[in-house]
Coordinates of C-alpha atoms in Angstrom, one line a residue:
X1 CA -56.4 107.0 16.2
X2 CA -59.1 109.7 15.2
X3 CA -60.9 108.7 12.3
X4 CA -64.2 110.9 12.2
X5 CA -62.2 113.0 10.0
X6 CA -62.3 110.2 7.5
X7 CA -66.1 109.2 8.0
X8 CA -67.3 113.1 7.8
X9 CA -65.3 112.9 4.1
X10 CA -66.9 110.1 2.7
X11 CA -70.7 110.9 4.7
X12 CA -70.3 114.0 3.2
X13 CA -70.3 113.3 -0.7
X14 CA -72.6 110.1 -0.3
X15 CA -75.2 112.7 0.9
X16 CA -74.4 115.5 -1.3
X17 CA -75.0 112.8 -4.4
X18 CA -71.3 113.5 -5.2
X19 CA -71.1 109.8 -5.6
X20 CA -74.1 107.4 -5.1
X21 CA -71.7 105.0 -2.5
X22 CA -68.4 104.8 -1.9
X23 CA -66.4 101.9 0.4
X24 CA -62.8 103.1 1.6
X25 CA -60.2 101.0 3.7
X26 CA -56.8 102.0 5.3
X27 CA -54.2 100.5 7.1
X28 CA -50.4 100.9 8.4
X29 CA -48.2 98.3 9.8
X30 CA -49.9 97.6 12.1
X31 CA -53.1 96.7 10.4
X32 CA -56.5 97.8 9.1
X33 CA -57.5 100.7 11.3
X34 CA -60.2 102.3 9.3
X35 CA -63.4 100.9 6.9
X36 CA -66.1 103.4 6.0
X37 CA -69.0 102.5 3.8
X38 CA -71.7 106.0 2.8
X39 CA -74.6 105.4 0.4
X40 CA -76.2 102.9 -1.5
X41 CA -74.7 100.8 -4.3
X42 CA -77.3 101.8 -7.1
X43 CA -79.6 105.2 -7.2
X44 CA -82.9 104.6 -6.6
X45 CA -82.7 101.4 -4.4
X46 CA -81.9 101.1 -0.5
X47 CA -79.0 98.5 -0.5
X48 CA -76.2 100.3 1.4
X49 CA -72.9 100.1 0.8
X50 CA -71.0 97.8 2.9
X51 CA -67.7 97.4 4.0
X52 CA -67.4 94.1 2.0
X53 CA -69.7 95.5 -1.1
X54 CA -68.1 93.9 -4.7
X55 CA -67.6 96.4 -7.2
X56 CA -65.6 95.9 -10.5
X57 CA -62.1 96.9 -9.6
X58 CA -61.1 96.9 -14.0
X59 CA -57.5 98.3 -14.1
X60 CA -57.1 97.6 -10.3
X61 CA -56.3 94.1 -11.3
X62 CA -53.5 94.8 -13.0
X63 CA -50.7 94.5 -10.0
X64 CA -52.2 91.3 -9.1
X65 CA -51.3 89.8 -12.4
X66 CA -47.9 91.4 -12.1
X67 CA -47.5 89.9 -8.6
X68 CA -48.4 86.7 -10.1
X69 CA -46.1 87.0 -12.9
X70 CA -43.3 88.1 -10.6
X71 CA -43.7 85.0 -8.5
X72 CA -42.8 82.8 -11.4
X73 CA -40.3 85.2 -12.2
X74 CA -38.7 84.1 -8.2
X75 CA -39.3 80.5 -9.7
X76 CA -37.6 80.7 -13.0
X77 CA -40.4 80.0 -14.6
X78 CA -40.4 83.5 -16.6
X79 CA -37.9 86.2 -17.0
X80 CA -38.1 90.4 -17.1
X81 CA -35.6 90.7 -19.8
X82 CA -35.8 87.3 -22.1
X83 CA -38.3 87.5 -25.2
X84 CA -41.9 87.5 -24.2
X85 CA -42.3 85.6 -27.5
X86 CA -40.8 82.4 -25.8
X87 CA -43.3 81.8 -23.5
X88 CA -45.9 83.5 -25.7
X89 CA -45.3 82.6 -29.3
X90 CA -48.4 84.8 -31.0
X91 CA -46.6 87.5 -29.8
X92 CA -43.7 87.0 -32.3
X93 CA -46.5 87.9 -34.5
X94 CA -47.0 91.9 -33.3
X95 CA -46.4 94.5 -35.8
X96 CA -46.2 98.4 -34.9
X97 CA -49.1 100.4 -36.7
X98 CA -47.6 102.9 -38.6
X99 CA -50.5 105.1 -39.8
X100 CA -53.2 103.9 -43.1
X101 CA -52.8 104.3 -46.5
X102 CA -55.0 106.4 -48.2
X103 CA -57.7 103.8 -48.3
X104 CA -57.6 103.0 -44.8
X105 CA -55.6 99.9 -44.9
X106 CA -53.2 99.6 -41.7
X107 CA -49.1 99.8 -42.4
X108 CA -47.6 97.4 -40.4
X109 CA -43.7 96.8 -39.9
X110 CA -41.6 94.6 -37.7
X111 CA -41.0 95.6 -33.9
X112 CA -37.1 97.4 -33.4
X113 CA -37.0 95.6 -30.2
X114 CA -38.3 92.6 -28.6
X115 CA -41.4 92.5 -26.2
X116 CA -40.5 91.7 -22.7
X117 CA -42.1 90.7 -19.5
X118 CA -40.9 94.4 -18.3
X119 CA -41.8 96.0 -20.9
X120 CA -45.2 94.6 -20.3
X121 CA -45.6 95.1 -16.9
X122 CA -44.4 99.1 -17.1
X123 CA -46.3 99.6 -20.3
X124 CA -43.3 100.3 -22.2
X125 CA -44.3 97.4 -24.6
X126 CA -45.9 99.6 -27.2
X127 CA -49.7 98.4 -26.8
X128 CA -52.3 100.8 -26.7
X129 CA -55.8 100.8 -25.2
X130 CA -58.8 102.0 -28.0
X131 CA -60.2 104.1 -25.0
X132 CA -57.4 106.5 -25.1
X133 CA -55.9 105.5 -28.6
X134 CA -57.9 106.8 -32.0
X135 CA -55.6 105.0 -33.9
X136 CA -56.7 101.5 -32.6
X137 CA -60.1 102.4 -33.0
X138 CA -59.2 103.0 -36.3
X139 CA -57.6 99.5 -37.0
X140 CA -60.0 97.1 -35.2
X141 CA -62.7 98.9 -37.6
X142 CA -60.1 98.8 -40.4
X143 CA -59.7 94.9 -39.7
X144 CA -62.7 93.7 -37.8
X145 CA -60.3 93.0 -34.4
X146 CA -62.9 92.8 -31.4
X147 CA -62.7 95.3 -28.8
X148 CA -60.6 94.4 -25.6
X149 CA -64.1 94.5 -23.7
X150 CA -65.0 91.7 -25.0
X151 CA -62.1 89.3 -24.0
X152 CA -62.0 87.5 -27.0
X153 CA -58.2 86.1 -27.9
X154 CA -58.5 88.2 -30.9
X155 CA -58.6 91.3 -29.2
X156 CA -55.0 90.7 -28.6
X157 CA -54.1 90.7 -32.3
X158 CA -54.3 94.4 -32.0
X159 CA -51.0 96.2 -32.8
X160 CA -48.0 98.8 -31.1
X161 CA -48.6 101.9 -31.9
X162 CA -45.1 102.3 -30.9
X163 CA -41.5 100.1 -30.9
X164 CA -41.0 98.4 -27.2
X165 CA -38.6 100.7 -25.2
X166 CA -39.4 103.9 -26.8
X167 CA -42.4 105.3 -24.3
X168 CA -45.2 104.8 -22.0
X169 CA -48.4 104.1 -23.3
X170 CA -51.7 102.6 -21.6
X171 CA -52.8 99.3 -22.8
X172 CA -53.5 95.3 -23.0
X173 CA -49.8 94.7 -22.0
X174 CA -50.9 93.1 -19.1
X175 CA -53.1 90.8 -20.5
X176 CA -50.3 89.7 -22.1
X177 CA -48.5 89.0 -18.9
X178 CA -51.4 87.5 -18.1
X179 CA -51.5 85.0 -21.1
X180 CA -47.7 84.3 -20.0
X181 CA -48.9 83.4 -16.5
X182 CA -50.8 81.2 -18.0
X183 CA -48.3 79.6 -20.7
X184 CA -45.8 79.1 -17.5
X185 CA -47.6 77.7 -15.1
X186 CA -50.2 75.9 -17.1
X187 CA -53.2 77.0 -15.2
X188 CA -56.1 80.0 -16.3
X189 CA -55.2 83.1 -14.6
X190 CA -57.7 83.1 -12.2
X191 CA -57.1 79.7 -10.5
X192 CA -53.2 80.8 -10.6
X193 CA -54.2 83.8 -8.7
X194 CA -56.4 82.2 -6.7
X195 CA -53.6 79.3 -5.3
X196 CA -51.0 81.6 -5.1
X197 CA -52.3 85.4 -3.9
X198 CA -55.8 84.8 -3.0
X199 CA -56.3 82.1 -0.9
X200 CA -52.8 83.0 1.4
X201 CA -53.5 86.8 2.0
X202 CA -57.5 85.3 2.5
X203 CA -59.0 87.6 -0.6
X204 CA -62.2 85.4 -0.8
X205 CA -64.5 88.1 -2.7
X206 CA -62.2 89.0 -5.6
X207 CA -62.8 86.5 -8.3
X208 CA -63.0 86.8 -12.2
X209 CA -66.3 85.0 -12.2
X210 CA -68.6 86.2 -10.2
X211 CA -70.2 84.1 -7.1
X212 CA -73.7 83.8 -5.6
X213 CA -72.4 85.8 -2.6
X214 CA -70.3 88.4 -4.7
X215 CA -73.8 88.7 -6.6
X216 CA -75.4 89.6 -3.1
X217 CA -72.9 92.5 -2.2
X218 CA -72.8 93.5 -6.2
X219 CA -72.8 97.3 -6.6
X220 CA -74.0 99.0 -9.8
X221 CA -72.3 101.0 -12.0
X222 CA -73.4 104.7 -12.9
X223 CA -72.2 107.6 -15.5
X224 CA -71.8 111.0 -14.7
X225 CA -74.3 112.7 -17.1
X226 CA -73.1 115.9 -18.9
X227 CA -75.3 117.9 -16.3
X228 CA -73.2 116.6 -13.7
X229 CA -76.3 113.9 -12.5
X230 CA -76.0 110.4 -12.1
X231 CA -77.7 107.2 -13.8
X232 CA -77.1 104.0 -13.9
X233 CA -75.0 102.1 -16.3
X234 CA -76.2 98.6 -17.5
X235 CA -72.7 96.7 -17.4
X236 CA -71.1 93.2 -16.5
X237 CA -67.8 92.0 -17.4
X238 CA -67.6 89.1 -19.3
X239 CA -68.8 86.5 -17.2
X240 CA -68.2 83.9 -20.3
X241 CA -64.7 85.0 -21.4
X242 CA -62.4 83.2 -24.0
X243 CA -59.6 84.7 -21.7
X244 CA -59.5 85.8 -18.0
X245 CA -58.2 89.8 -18.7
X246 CA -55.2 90.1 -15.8
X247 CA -55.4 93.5 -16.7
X248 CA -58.3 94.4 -16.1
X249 CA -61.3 91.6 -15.7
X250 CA -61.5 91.1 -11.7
X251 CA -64.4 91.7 -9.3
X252 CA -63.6 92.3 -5.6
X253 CA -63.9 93.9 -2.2
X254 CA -61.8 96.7 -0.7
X255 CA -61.6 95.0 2.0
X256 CA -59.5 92.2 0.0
X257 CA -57.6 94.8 -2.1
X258 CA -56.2 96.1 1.3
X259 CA -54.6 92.7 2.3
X260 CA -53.2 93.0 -1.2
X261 CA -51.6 96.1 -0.6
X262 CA -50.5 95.5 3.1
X263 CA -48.4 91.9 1.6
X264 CA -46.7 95.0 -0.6
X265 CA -46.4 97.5 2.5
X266 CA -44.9 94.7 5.0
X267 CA -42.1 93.7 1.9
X268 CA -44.1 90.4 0.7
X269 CA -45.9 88.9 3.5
X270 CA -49.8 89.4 5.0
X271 CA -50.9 87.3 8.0
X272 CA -47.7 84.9 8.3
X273 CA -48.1 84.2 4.3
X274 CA -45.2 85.3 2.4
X275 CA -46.2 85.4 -1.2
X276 CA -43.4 87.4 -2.7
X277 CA -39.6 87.9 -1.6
X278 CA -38.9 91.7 -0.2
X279 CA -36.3 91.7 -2.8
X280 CA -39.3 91.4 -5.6
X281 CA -41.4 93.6 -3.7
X282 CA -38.6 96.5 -3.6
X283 CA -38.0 95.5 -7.7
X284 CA -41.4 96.2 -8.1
X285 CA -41.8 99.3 -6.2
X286 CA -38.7 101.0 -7.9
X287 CA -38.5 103.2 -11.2
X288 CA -38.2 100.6 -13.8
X289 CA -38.7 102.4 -17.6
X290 CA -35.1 104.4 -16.7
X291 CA -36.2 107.9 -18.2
X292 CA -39.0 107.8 -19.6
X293 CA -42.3 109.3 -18.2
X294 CA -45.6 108.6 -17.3
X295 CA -47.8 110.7 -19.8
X296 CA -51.1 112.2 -19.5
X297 CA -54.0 109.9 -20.6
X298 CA -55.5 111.6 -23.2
X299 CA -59.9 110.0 -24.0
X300 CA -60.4 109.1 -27.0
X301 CA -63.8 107.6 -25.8
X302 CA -65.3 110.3 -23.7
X303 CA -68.4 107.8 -22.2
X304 CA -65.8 105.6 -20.8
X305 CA -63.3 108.0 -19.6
X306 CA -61.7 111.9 -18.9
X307 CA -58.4 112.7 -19.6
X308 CA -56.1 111.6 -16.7
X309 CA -53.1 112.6 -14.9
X310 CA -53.0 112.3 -10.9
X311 CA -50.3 115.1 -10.6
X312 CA -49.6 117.2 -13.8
X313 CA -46.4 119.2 -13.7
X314 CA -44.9 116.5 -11.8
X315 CA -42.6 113.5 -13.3
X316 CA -43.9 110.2 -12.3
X317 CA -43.1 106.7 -13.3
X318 CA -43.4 103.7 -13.5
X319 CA -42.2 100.2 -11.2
X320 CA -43.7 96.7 -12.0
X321 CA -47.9 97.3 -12.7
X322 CA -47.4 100.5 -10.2
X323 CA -47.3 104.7 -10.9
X324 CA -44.9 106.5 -9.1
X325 CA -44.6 109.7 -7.6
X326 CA -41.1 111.8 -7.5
X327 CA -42.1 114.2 -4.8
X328 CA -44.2 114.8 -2.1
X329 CA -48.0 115.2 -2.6
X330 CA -50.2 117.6 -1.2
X331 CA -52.5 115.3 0.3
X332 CA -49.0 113.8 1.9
X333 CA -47.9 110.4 0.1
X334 CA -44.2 110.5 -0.1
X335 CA -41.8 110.5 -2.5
X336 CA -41.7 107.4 -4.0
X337 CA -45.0 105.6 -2.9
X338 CA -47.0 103.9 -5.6
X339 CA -50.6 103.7 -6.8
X340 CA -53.4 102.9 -9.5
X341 CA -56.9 103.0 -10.5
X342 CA -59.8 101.3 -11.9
X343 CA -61.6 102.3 -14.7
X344 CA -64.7 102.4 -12.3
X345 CA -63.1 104.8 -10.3
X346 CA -61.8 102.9 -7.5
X347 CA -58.2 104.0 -6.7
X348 CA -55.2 103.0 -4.3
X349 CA -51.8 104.0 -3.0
X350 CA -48.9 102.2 -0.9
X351 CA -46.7 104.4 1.0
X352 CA -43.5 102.4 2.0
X353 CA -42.2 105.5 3.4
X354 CA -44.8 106.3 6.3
X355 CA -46.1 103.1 6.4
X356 CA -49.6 103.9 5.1
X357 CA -52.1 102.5 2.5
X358 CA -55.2 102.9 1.4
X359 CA -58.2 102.3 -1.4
X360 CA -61.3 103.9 -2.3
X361 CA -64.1 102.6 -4.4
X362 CA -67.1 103.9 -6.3
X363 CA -68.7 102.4 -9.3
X364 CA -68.9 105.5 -11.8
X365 CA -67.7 106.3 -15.5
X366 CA -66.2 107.7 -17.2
X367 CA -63.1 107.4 -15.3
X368 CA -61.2 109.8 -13.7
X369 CA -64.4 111.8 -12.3
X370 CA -63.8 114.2 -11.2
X371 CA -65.9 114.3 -8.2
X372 CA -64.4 111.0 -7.2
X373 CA -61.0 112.1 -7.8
X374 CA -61.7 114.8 -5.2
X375 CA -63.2 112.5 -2.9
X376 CA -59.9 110.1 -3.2
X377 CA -57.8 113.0 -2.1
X378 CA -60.0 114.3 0.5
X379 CA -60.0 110.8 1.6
X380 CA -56.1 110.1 1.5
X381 CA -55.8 113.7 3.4
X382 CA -57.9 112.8 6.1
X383 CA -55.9 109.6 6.9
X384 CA -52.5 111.3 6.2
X385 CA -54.2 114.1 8.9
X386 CA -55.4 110.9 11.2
X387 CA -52.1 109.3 11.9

């Protein structure tokens, strides 16, 4: 397999100062066959990147914690369609945000419908994210609720800003699935994760805390100036959290994320390990919000990110923790495969169809460069172009 295709992509925006590094893996059934590493992982200092460099993969944790959740879902241990509420009582607290009165006082009323485990995992659930929701911006200062940043419990407080059921919208649900991981098995997230998805598929650099050796192969984070330039961007996820974020506090390697998406591309198993039944894996790669759509993410914090939609004019949706797309791409992904991002921009997709995958990282906000959005589908066309 020709891959100099690949490595003149990524070379190409590393030296251009596109992106200050970039690490990108792919693999097909048959296993990795391409790791590429360009440029350093901060401006102004010679540390290359590597193929194992640790970035912050944010939002890329997200279909961990649903693969978590889903595997004490195959133990009875949780449920898609009972309450959330019964394995996560503070729930039965949430109120949908209605709008302020006219002195800025949130109105609150009941939920229509009940929060469930797939609502949560196909954000469906009603919770919104401050970064692309004015109107919880507008409550936590209304009612002194910390930002979800700072993984404090009461950051989960925060309210719908729709009923369950009704549409898509970004936002903490997966935390909450987290926090039910948690309530079901009896063990923090990240040991959870750890037993039962790291240590089988052998992800030993992806970690909510971060190690002595994931210190050592850290990359920075930058911002995209409005000038287009680079700089770099003073910021570490909580490293003293009251809760472990699933969706949305892990550090990691590509080079792990990739064994992560190969168990999903080989129908649950990686390296002899099964870690989820092919039944789960095809529930979980399968349209599950019935007809309702993926919207556009609309900023409502410019510094942290763009507004966001991989393929506009196209209907996309939704499985467990996963976008989907309904037609073919131009970059060739097929109908049906599924993806995500990290707020870093770091990005992935999982073709079932042509047995492909892939993931890309840089360490840049706000998200949805986009340079790096470019380079992520220059990327993915040069291994569609390679096989």
């Amino acid at each position: 397999m020709k891959t100099q295709a690949i490595d003149a992509v990524l070379r190409q925006a590393a030296a251009a100062g596109e992106v200050p590094g970039v690490v990108a893996v792919a693999a097909n059934d048959r296993g990795v066959f391409y790791e590429g590493a360009f440029g350093t992982r901060e401006l102004g200092r010679d540390a290359a990147m590597t193929p194992d460099t640790v970035g912050y993969i944010a939002s890329m944790t997200k279909a961990l914690t649903a693969a978590a959740a889903m595997q004490l879902v195959e133990r009875g241990r949780l449920t898609l369609d009972g309450p959330a509420a019964d394995i996560a009582p503070e729930l039965s607290r949430t109120k949908v945000l209605e709008g302020f009165d006219p002195t800025g006082k949130p109105r609150l009323r009941a939920p229509r419908r009940p929060i469930t485990l797939r609502r949560l995992l196909t954000h469906t659930s009603g919770f919104g994210y401050e970064i692309w929701n004015a109107d919880i911006i507008r409550y936590q200062q209304a009612t002194g609720t910390p930002s979800i940043f700072t993984s404090e419990n009461a950051a989960l407080a925060a309210p719908l800003v729709c009923d369950p059921g009704e549409r898509w919208v970004y936002g903490i649900s997966i935390d909450w699935a987290g926090k039910m991981v948690e309530a079901a098995s009896g063990k923090k997230l990240g040991l959870f994760l750890e037993e039962n998805l790291f240590a089988p598929l052998g992800m030993k650099s992806t970690s909510f805390l971060l190690s002595s050796s994931q210190r050592s192969r850290l990359a920075s984070l930058h911002t995209r100036k409005a000038d287009g330039s680079l700089a770099t961007f003073p910021f570490e996820f909580n490293q003293h959290p009251e809760f472990e974020q699933g969706g949305g506090g892990l550090y990691g390697s590509m080079q792990d994320y990739l064994r992560f998406t190969q168990m999903m591309l080989h129908g649950g198993t990686f390296n002899g390990h099964r870690v989820l039944a092919p039944e789960t894996v095809r529930t979980m790669s399968q349209n599950q919000m019935d007809d309702i759509d993926f919207v556009e993410l609309k900023t409502a914090m410019p510094d942290y990110s763009n507004d966001a939609d991989f393929y506009p004019g196209m209907k996309q949706k939704w499985g467990l923790s996963f976008l989907i797309n309904t037609e073919r791409t131009r970059e060739g992904r097929s109908p049906g495969s599924l993806s995500w991002a990290g707020l870093s921009n770091c990005y992935f997709w999982i073709d079932q169809t042509r047995n492909v995958t892939g993931a890309l990282m840089t360490q840049i906000f706000p998200f949805f460069d986009r340079r790096a959005v470019d380079l992520f589908r220059a990327f993915e066309a040069a291994v569609y172009g390679s096989l």
